[in-house]
Amino acid sequence: MKKSLLAVALSGAFAISAHAQSSVTLYGLIDAGLIYTNNQGGHSNWQEVTSSTQNTVFGLKGSEDLGGGLHAVFKLEQGFLLNNGAQAFSGDGFGSQAWVGLQSDPYGTLTFGRQFDVMNDLVGPLTAGSNTWGGNMAAHPFENDNLAADSVVVNNTVKYASPTYHGVTFETMYAFSNKAGSFANNRSYGFGVSYTQGPVNLAAGYLQFNNAGNAGGAVTTGDTSANFLAQRQRIWSLGGNYTFGPATVGLVWSHTQLDNASGVFSFGTGTYLGANDSSAGTLSGSLRLDNYEANVKYALTPALSVSGAYTYTHGAYNGSSPGWNTAMLQTDYSISKRTDFYLEGVYQNVHGAPADSVLAHAMINTLSPSSSNSQVAVTVGMRHAF
């Protein structure tokens, strides 16, 4: 009898120990609200929307302690549209993220699967578009530099992230085309580095896509993970911010270079403008975009904050010099650690673009394009994290 009780006690202890060394967490975030836009295709519009600031997702993430500072890690995440229950990435079971890998405390983390790119990981958090206090609507025009974390998730990716050493973190990635005899067709690669020390945060990165959009490769039109359709897309970025007391101020620059561009995805219409839908104009040839962003966030109280950002985007397109002015203001109030309410307004104006091109129409991220060169949107919403 004593031996039986001892066996039960020991097995229970081992079960508790094993449980303590591994974990699986269900998590998610819901963002929903109402939005007014002064011009979408020539008409004003009231909409019930989701993911105006942050992606609405649910997912599973886990870690198992393998001993010696080594862990098996994974994440499976699905984005969805709250207002109708549809998948954010059509046809993808876990379109937002799906990866598995090994994490070593002294050597870093190696992951495999569908993941955000390295520049998004390190430079994105310095922008208004990647944060709760700005979000998806505050992204740079056409989300041209992949810094807002709302759309471009890369397939077939092998990614390495270093441990933080004296405030420095380094990441690099390669996304395979998975095509026999066409190794470079729809592949991606990049690297990024960040430095954090006290109130100072700095980051820089580079990212490249080759022939984005082809089926089975790094980013595709099938699930709309390809933002631009182009022979080659190269992105450089650099940014930093500084926190003093309740205020954080930041500056970000990014340069996007597109060769033989033919289309850009519109979240509001669900189509590739300039490609299979040219109703808003054409897109053909080389396109260069430089984004200059200044942002600020100020915490009035632990629960109430105000924030703002301004981005000037200078372009070069087939001999023309289009320019965009994008401004965002937001106030946010948290009623608990997991639930908050926000009010946000975004204004965009474009000038200097050819009248028959996609670029001539203002298009705030997540919304259908304006019929003119300006667009204003105001949204009120709530977020709940679990």
GROMACS .gro file of C-alpha atoms in nm:
model
  386
    1MET     CA    1   0.000   0.000   0.000
    2LYS     CA    2   0.282   0.236   0.092
    3LYS     CA    3   0.463   0.152  -0.232
    4SER     CA    4   0.145   0.228  -0.430
    5LEU     CA    5   0.099   0.561  -0.258
    6LEU     CA    6   0.464   0.645  -0.318
    7ALA     CA    7   0.431   0.558  -0.689
    8VAL     CA    8   0.122   0.777  -0.721
    9ALA     CA    9   0.297   1.064  -0.544
   10LEU     CA   10   0.606   1.035  -0.763
   11SER     CA   11   0.405   1.015  -1.087
   12GLY     CA   12   0.208   1.321  -0.979
   13ALA     CA   13   0.529   1.510  -0.907
   14PHE     CA   14   0.671   1.419  -1.248
   15ALA     CA   15   0.346   1.529  -1.418
   16ILE     CA   16   0.361   1.865  -1.240
   17SER     CA   17   0.728   1.904  -1.334
   18ALA     CA   18   0.660   1.822  -1.699
   19HIS     CA   19   0.367   2.062  -1.702
   20ALA     CA   20   0.581   2.337  -1.552
   21GLN     CA   21   0.842   2.293  -1.826
   22SER     CA   22   0.601   2.333  -2.118
   23SER     CA   23   0.306   2.561  -2.189
   24VAL     CA   24   0.043   2.627  -2.453
   25THR     CA   25  -0.148   2.956  -2.448
   26LEU     CA   26  -0.467   3.055  -2.629
   27TYR     CA   27  -0.463   3.427  -2.702
   28GLY     CA   28  -0.626   3.686  -2.923
   29LEU     CA   29  -0.721   4.045  -2.991
   30ILE     CA   30  -1.048   4.192  -3.118
   31ASP     CA   31  -1.064   4.540  -3.273
   32ALA     CA   32  -1.404   4.666  -3.386
   33GLY     CA   33  -1.572   5.002  -3.442
   34LEU     CA   34  -1.754   5.246  -3.666
   35ILE     CA   35  -1.583   5.459  -3.928
   36TYR     CA   36  -1.690   5.759  -4.136
   37THR     CA   37  -1.507   5.836  -4.462
   38ASN     CA   38  -1.575   6.151  -4.661
   39ASN     CA   39  -1.496   5.995  -5.000
   40GLN     CA   40  -1.483   5.635  -5.114
   41GLY     CA   41  -1.529   5.616  -5.489
   42GLY     CA   42  -1.701   5.955  -5.489
   43HIS     CA   43  -1.939   5.888  -5.199
   44SER     CA   44  -1.924   5.940  -4.824
   45ASN     CA   45  -1.956   5.621  -4.623
   46TRP     CA   46  -2.043   5.492  -4.275
   47GLN     CA   47  -1.913   5.142  -4.201
   48GLU     CA   48  -1.897   4.888  -3.922
   49VAL     CA   49  -1.536   4.771  -3.943
   50THR     CA   50  -1.272   4.557  -3.780
   51SER     CA   51  -0.891   4.590  -3.755
   52SER     CA   52  -0.876   4.966  -3.814
   53THR     CA   53  -0.589   4.990  -3.568
   54GLN     CA   54  -0.479   4.634  -3.487
   55ASN     CA   55  -0.538   4.303  -3.662
   56THR     CA   56  -0.821   4.097  -3.515
   57VAL     CA   57  -0.670   3.754  -3.444
   58PHE     CA   58  -0.680   3.444  -3.230
   59GLY     CA   59  -0.401   3.194  -3.190
   60LEU     CA   60  -0.202   2.937  -3.001
   61LYS     CA   61   0.157   2.975  -2.887
   62GLY     CA   62   0.371   2.738  -2.689
   63SER     CA   63   0.710   2.653  -2.549
   64GLU     CA   64   0.869   2.331  -2.423
   65ASP     CA   65   1.183   2.329  -2.212
   66LEU     CA   66   1.426   2.079  -2.369
   67GLY     CA   67   1.697   2.139  -2.110
   68GLY     CA   68   2.029   2.319  -2.126
   69GLY     CA   69   1.867   2.652  -2.213
   70LEU     CA   70   1.700   2.508  -2.526
   71HIS     CA   71   1.326   2.539  -2.595
   72ALA     CA   72   1.093   2.417  -2.868
   73VAL     CA   73   0.859   2.705  -2.962
   74PHE     CA   74   0.564   2.751  -3.197
   75LYS     CA   75   0.289   2.996  -3.292
   76LEU     CA   76  -0.031   2.939  -3.494
   77GLU     CA   77  -0.235   3.256  -3.553
   78GLN     CA   78  -0.539   3.331  -3.766
   79GLY     CA   79  -0.657   3.677  -3.863
   80PHE     CA   80  -1.028   3.726  -3.923
   81LEU     CA   81  -1.289   3.994  -3.993
   82LEU     CA   82  -1.514   4.037  -3.692
   83ASN     CA   83  -1.804   4.194  -3.883
   84ASN     CA   84  -1.862   3.885  -4.101
   85GLY     CA   85  -1.634   3.613  -3.962
   86ALA     CA   86  -1.435   3.579  -4.285
   87GLN     CA   87  -1.065   3.494  -4.296
   88ALA     CA   88  -0.832   3.791  -4.323
   89PHE     CA   89  -0.610   3.586  -4.557
   90SER     CA   90  -0.846   3.396  -4.784
   91GLY     CA   91  -0.796   3.020  -4.782
   92ASP     CA   92  -0.529   3.017  -4.513
   93GLY     CA   93  -0.595   2.814  -4.198
   94PHE     CA   94  -0.341   3.019  -4.001
   95GLY     CA   95  -0.276   3.313  -4.231
   96SER     CA   96  -0.139   3.558  -3.976
   97GLN     CA   97   0.144   3.337  -3.851
   98ALA     CA   98   0.233   2.967  -3.855
   99TRP     CA   99   0.580   2.866  -3.744
  100VAL     CA  100   0.784   2.630  -3.528
  101GLY     CA  101   1.144   2.649  -3.414
  102LEU     CA  102   1.414   2.624  -3.151
  103GLN     CA  103   1.505   2.893  -2.901
  104SER     CA  104   1.845   2.887  -2.731
  105ASP     CA  105   1.900   3.124  -2.441
  106PRO     CA  106   2.268   3.187  -2.529
  107TYR     CA  107   2.253   3.151  -2.911
  108GLY     CA  108   1.918   3.288  -3.030
  109THR     CA  109   1.605   3.159  -3.205
  110LEU     CA  110   1.566   2.976  -3.538
  111THR     CA  111   1.210   2.947  -3.675
  112PHE     CA  112   1.050   2.793  -3.985
  113GLY     CA  113   0.716   2.875  -4.151
  114ARG     CA  114   0.488   3.168  -4.235
  115GLN     CA  115   0.621   3.470  -4.046
  116PHE     CA  116   0.648   3.849  -4.035
  117ASP     CA  117   0.964   3.977  -4.196
  118VAL     CA  118   1.265   4.094  -3.995
  119MET     CA  119   1.229   4.463  -4.077
  120ASN     CA  120   0.871   4.453  -3.958
  121ASP     CA  121   0.991   4.296  -3.633
  122LEU     CA  122   1.257   4.556  -3.552
  123VAL     CA  123   1.185   4.885  -3.735
  124GLY     CA  124   0.805   4.853  -3.740
  125PRO     CA  125   0.762   4.913  -3.363
  126LEU     CA  126   0.912   5.262  -3.408
  127THR     CA  127   0.627   5.370  -3.640
  128ALA     CA  128   0.276   5.483  -3.555
  129GLY     CA  129   0.133   5.229  -3.801
  130SER     CA  130   0.268   4.933  -3.605
  131ASN     CA  131   0.140   5.048  -3.264
  132THR     CA  132  -0.193   5.061  -3.084
  133TRP     CA  133  -0.166   5.441  -3.069
  134GLY     CA  134  -0.181   5.470  -3.451
  135GLY     CA  135  -0.235   5.134  -3.611
  136ASN     CA  136  -0.325   5.013  -3.957
  137MET     CA  137  -0.498   5.332  -4.073
  138ALA     CA  138  -0.182   5.529  -3.996
  139ALA     CA  139   0.037   5.319  -4.230
  140HIS     CA  140   0.242   5.488  -4.501
  141PRO     CA  141   0.070   5.513  -4.844
  142PHE     CA  142  -0.017   5.170  -4.983
  143GLU     CA  143   0.171   5.019  -4.684
  144ASN     CA  144   0.464   5.042  -4.925
  145ASP     CA  145   0.738   4.962  -4.670
  146ASN     CA  146   0.578   4.670  -4.479
  147LEU     CA  147   0.616   4.844  -4.142
  148ALA     CA  148   0.255   4.839  -4.021
  149ALA     CA  149   0.231   4.462  -3.954
  150ASP     CA  150  -0.117   4.437  -4.103
  151SER     CA  151  -0.079   4.260  -4.435
  152VAL     CA  152   0.252   4.114  -4.552
  153VAL     CA  153   0.326   3.777  -4.393
  154VAL     CA  154   0.595   3.575  -4.570
  155ASN     CA  155   0.570   3.204  -4.659
  156ASN     CA  156   0.846   2.941  -4.659
  157THR     CA  157   1.058   3.153  -4.424
  158VAL     CA  158   1.365   3.055  -4.225
  159LYS     CA  159   1.439   3.328  -3.970
  160TYR     CA  160   1.712   3.374  -3.712
  161ALA     CA  161   1.686   3.619  -3.420
  162SER     CA  162   1.985   3.673  -3.196
  163PRO     CA  163   1.969   3.713  -2.820
  164THR     CA  164   1.996   4.072  -2.697
  165TYR     CA  165   2.357   4.159  -2.622
  166HIS     CA  166   2.433   4.500  -2.465
  167GLY     CA  167   2.102   4.623  -2.605
  168VAL     CA  168   2.168   4.498  -2.961
  169THR     CA  169   1.943   4.247  -3.141
  170PHE     CA  170   2.002   4.114  -3.494
  171GLU     CA  171   1.763   3.926  -3.724
  172THR     CA  172   1.798   3.777  -4.071
  173MET     CA  173   1.565   3.572  -4.292
  174TYR     CA  174   1.532   3.388  -4.621
  175ALA     CA  175   1.199   3.290  -4.777
  176PHE     CA  176   1.215   3.017  -5.043
  177SER     CA  177   1.029   3.024  -5.374
  178ASN     CA  178   0.982   2.644  -5.345
  179LYS     CA  179   0.998   2.621  -5.725
  180ALA     CA  180   1.212   2.359  -5.897
  181GLY     CA  181   1.433   2.520  -6.158
  182SER     CA  182   1.323   2.870  -6.054
  183PHE     CA  183   1.496   2.928  -5.722
  184ALA     CA  184   1.474   3.310  -5.727
  185ASN     CA  185   1.116   3.335  -5.856
  186ASN     CA  186   0.909   3.488  -5.572
  187ARG     CA  187   1.167   3.463  -5.298
  188SER     CA  188   1.247   3.712  -5.021
  189TYR     CA  189   1.538   3.791  -4.793
  190GLY     CA  190   1.638   4.060  -4.548
  191PHE     CA  191   1.807   4.160  -4.225
  192GLY     CA  192   1.752   4.405  -3.941
  193VAL     CA  193   1.927   4.530  -3.630
  194SER     CA  194   1.799   4.719  -3.327
  195TYR     CA  195   1.949   4.887  -3.022
  196THR     CA  196   1.764   4.956  -2.697
  197GLN     CA  197   1.922   5.121  -2.397
  198GLY     CA  198   1.712   5.302  -2.139
  199PRO     CA  199   1.494   5.564  -2.310
  200VAL     CA  200   1.665   5.521  -2.651
  201ASN     CA  201   1.545   5.285  -2.925
  202LEU     CA  202   1.713   5.263  -3.268
  203ALA     CA  203   1.663   5.020  -3.560
  204ALA     CA  204   1.748   4.971  -3.926
  205GLY     CA  205   1.676   4.706  -4.187
  206TYR     CA  206   1.667   4.589  -4.549
  207LEU     CA  207   1.411   4.368  -4.724
  208GLN     CA  208   1.379   4.240  -5.081
  209PHE     CA  209   1.110   4.057  -5.279
  210ASN     CA  210   1.162   3.906  -5.625
  211ASN     CA  211   0.857   3.858  -5.852
  212ALA     CA  212   0.606   3.885  -5.568
  213GLY     CA  213   0.267   3.732  -5.633
  214ASN     CA  214   0.348   3.404  -5.808
  215ALA     CA  215   0.167   3.108  -5.653
  216GLY     CA  216   0.350   2.897  -5.397
  217GLY     CA  217   0.628   3.146  -5.328
  218ALA     CA  218   0.716   3.391  -5.052
  219VAL     CA  219   0.412   3.620  -5.096
  220THR     CA  220   0.115   3.545  -5.320
  221THR     CA  221  -0.195   3.700  -5.472
  222GLY     CA  222  -0.400   3.395  -5.373
  223ASP     CA  223  -0.413   3.497  -5.007
  224THR     CA  224  -0.330   3.866  -5.076
  225SER     CA  225  -0.006   3.849  -4.876
  226ALA     CA  226   0.164   4.015  -5.176
  227ASN     CA  227   0.117   4.388  -5.129
  228PHE     CA  228   0.276   4.504  -5.454
  229LEU     CA  229   0.309   4.314  -5.781
  230ALA     CA  230   0.654   4.393  -5.917
  231GLN     CA  231   0.960   4.230  -6.069
  232ARG     CA  232   1.160   4.342  -5.767
  233GLN     CA  233   1.082   4.536  -5.449
  234ARG     CA  234   1.361   4.666  -5.227
  235ILE     CA  235   1.303   4.843  -4.894
  236TRP     CA  236   1.549   5.023  -4.668
  237SER     CA  237   1.445   5.170  -4.333
  238LEU     CA  238   1.594   5.353  -4.037
  239GLY     CA  239   1.430   5.492  -3.724
  240GLY     CA  240   1.453   5.580  -3.360
  241ASN     CA  241   1.256   5.714  -3.066
  242TYR     CA  242   1.323   5.862  -2.725
  243THR     CA  243   1.110   5.844  -2.411
  244PHE     CA  244   1.116   6.112  -2.144
  245GLY     CA  245   0.859   6.098  -1.868
  246PRO     CA  246   0.513   6.037  -2.013
  247ALA     CA  247   0.616   6.131  -2.369
  248THR     CA  248   0.774   5.932  -2.652
  249VAL     CA  249   0.886   6.102  -2.975
  250GLY     CA  250   1.012   5.924  -3.285
  251LEU     CA  251   1.147   5.969  -3.637
  252VAL     CA  252   1.141   5.706  -3.914
  253TRP     CA  253   1.268   5.706  -4.272
  254SER     CA  254   1.206   5.434  -4.528
  255HIS     CA  255   1.283   5.400  -4.898
  256THR     CA  256   1.090   5.164  -5.126
  257GLN     CA  257   1.208   5.089  -5.478
  258LEU     CA  258   0.982   4.895  -5.716
  259ASP     CA  259   1.097   4.772  -6.056
  260ASN     CA  260   0.834   4.700  -6.323
  261ALA     CA  261   0.543   4.747  -6.083
  262SER     CA  262   0.204   4.637  -6.217
  263GLY     CA  263  -0.039   4.642  -5.923
  264VAL     CA  264  -0.099   4.721  -5.556
  265PHE     CA  265  -0.345   4.554  -5.319
  266SER     CA  266  -0.635   4.764  -5.189
  267PHE     CA  267  -0.776   4.644  -4.855
  268GLY     CA  268  -1.096   4.841  -4.907
  269THR     CA  269  -1.180   4.687  -5.245
  270GLY     CA  270  -1.013   4.349  -5.197
  271THR     CA  271  -0.848   4.373  -5.539
  272TYR     CA  272  -0.514   4.456  -5.698
  273LEU     CA  273  -0.554   4.806  -5.838
  274GLY     CA  274  -0.375   4.863  -6.165
  275ALA     CA  275  -0.368   4.488  -6.228
  276ASN     CA  276  -0.695   4.293  -6.239
  277ASP     CA  277  -0.887   4.604  -6.129
  278SER     CA  278  -0.786   4.928  -6.298
  279SER     CA  279  -1.101   5.120  -6.203
  280ALA     CA  280  -0.891   5.348  -5.981
  281GLY     CA  281  -0.622   5.393  -6.249
  282THR     CA  282  -0.315   5.214  -6.380
  283LEU     CA  283   0.021   5.123  -6.231
  284SER     CA  284   0.306   5.036  -6.466
  285GLY     CA  285   0.680   5.098  -6.455
  286SER     CA  286   0.928   5.196  -6.187
  287LEU     CA  287   0.819   5.355  -5.860
  288ARG     CA  288   1.035   5.506  -5.585
  289LEU     CA  289   0.890   5.615  -5.250
  290ASP     CA  290   1.065   5.788  -4.959
  291ASN     CA  291   0.864   5.806  -4.636
  292TYR     CA  292   0.954   6.057  -4.362
  293GLU     CA  293   0.754   6.007  -4.042
  294ALA     CA  294   0.749   6.203  -3.715
  295ASN     CA  295   0.537   6.067  -3.431
  296VAL     CA  296   0.461   6.139  -3.066
  297LYS     CA  297   0.266   5.973  -2.786
  298TYR     CA  298   0.183   6.134  -2.452
  299ALA     CA  299   0.027   5.961  -2.151
  300LEU     CA  300  -0.200   6.213  -1.976
  301THR     CA  301  -0.279   5.952  -1.709
  302PRO     CA  302  -0.201   5.579  -1.680
  303ALA     CA  303  -0.536   5.515  -1.857
  304LEU     CA  304  -0.563   5.809  -2.102
  305SER     CA  305  -0.322   5.888  -2.385
  306VAL     CA  306  -0.305   6.108  -2.694
  307SER     CA  307  -0.087   6.049  -3.000
  308GLY     CA  308  -0.016   6.185  -3.342
  309ALA     CA  309   0.194   6.123  -3.651
  310TYR     CA  310   0.274   6.300  -3.974
  311THR     CA  311   0.431   6.134  -4.279
  312TYR     CA  312   0.548   6.302  -4.597
  313THR     CA  313   0.603   6.057  -4.882
  314HIS     CA  314   0.802   6.171  -5.185
  315GLY     CA  315   0.767   5.961  -5.500
  316ALA     CA  316   0.922   5.922  -5.843
  317TYR     CA  317   0.706   5.752  -6.107
  318ASN     CA  318   0.763   5.750  -6.483
  319GLY     CA  319   0.894   6.107  -6.490
  320SER     CA  320   0.644   6.248  -6.238
  321SER     CA  321   0.704   6.340  -5.871
  322PRO     CA  322   0.396   6.251  -5.666
  323GLY     CA  323   0.384   6.344  -5.299
  324TRP     CA  324   0.161   6.236  -5.011
  325ASN     CA  325   0.078   6.409  -4.684
  326THR     CA  326  -0.065   6.170  -4.423
  327ALA     CA  327  -0.161   6.289  -4.072
  328MET     CA  328  -0.308   6.094  -3.779
  329LEU     CA  329  -0.447   6.193  -3.437
  330GLN     CA  330  -0.574   5.950  -3.173
  331THR     CA  331  -0.693   5.950  -2.816
  332ASP     CA  332  -0.723   5.624  -2.623
  333TYR     CA  333  -0.878   5.534  -2.288
  334SER     CA  334  -0.820   5.200  -2.113
  335ILE     CA  335  -1.093   5.082  -1.878
  336SER     CA  336  -0.893   4.772  -1.780
  337LYS     CA  337  -0.565   4.599  -1.865
  338ARG     CA  338  -0.735   4.419  -2.156
  339THR     CA  339  -1.005   4.657  -2.284
  340ASP     CA  340  -0.976   5.010  -2.425
  341PHE     CA  341  -1.167   5.258  -2.640
  342TYR     CA  342  -1.016   5.485  -2.906
  343LEU     CA  343  -1.107   5.778  -3.130
  344GLU     CA  344  -0.886   5.831  -3.434
  345GLY     CA  345  -0.881   6.057  -3.736
  346VAL     CA  346  -0.661   6.024  -4.048
  347TYR     CA  347  -0.615   6.268  -4.336
  348GLN     CA  348  -0.434   6.198  -4.662
  349ASN     CA  349  -0.363   6.419  -4.962
  350VAL     CA  350  -0.168   6.336  -5.279
  351HIS     CA  351  -0.038   6.574  -5.546
  352GLY     CA  352   0.177   6.554  -5.859
  353ALA     CA  353   0.074   6.202  -5.970
  354PRO     CA  354  -0.043   6.126  -6.327
  355ALA     CA  355  -0.420   6.163  -6.338
  356ASP     CA  356  -0.474   5.819  -6.494
  357SER     CA  357  -0.268   5.629  -6.233
  358VAL     CA  358  -0.357   5.458  -5.903
  359LEU     CA  359  -0.124   5.706  -5.734
  360ALA     CA  360  -0.353   6.004  -5.807
  361HIS     CA  361  -0.619   5.878  -5.565
  362ALA     CA  362  -0.586   5.917  -5.191
  363MET     CA  363  -0.631   5.581  -5.020
  364ILE     CA  364  -0.603   5.557  -4.642
  365ASN     CA  365  -0.489   5.208  -4.547
  366THR     CA  366  -0.777   4.956  -4.498
  367LEU     CA  367  -1.021   5.181  -4.695
  368SER     CA  368  -1.139   5.199  -5.056
  369PRO     CA  369  -0.970   5.474  -5.259
  370SER     CA  370  -1.110   5.823  -5.289
  371SER     CA  371  -1.228   5.951  -5.627
  372SER     CA  372  -1.013   6.259  -5.564
  373ASN     CA  373  -0.667   6.342  -5.434
  374SER     CA  374  -0.776   6.367  -5.068
  375GLN     CA  375  -0.950   6.150  -4.810
  376VAL     CA  376  -1.054   6.192  -4.447
  377ALA     CA  377  -1.160   5.913  -4.211
  378VAL     CA  378  -1.271   5.918  -3.847
  379THR     CA  379  -1.321   5.601  -3.644
  380VAL     CA  380  -1.437   5.519  -3.293
  381GLY     CA  381  -1.380   5.168  -3.167
  382MET     CA  382  -1.288   4.931  -2.892
  383ARG     CA  383  -1.024   4.665  -2.846
  384HIS     CA  384  -1.025   4.361  -2.622
  385ALA     CA  385  -0.728   4.130  -2.569
  386PHE     CA  386  -0.747   3.780  -2.422
   0.00000   0.00000   0.00000
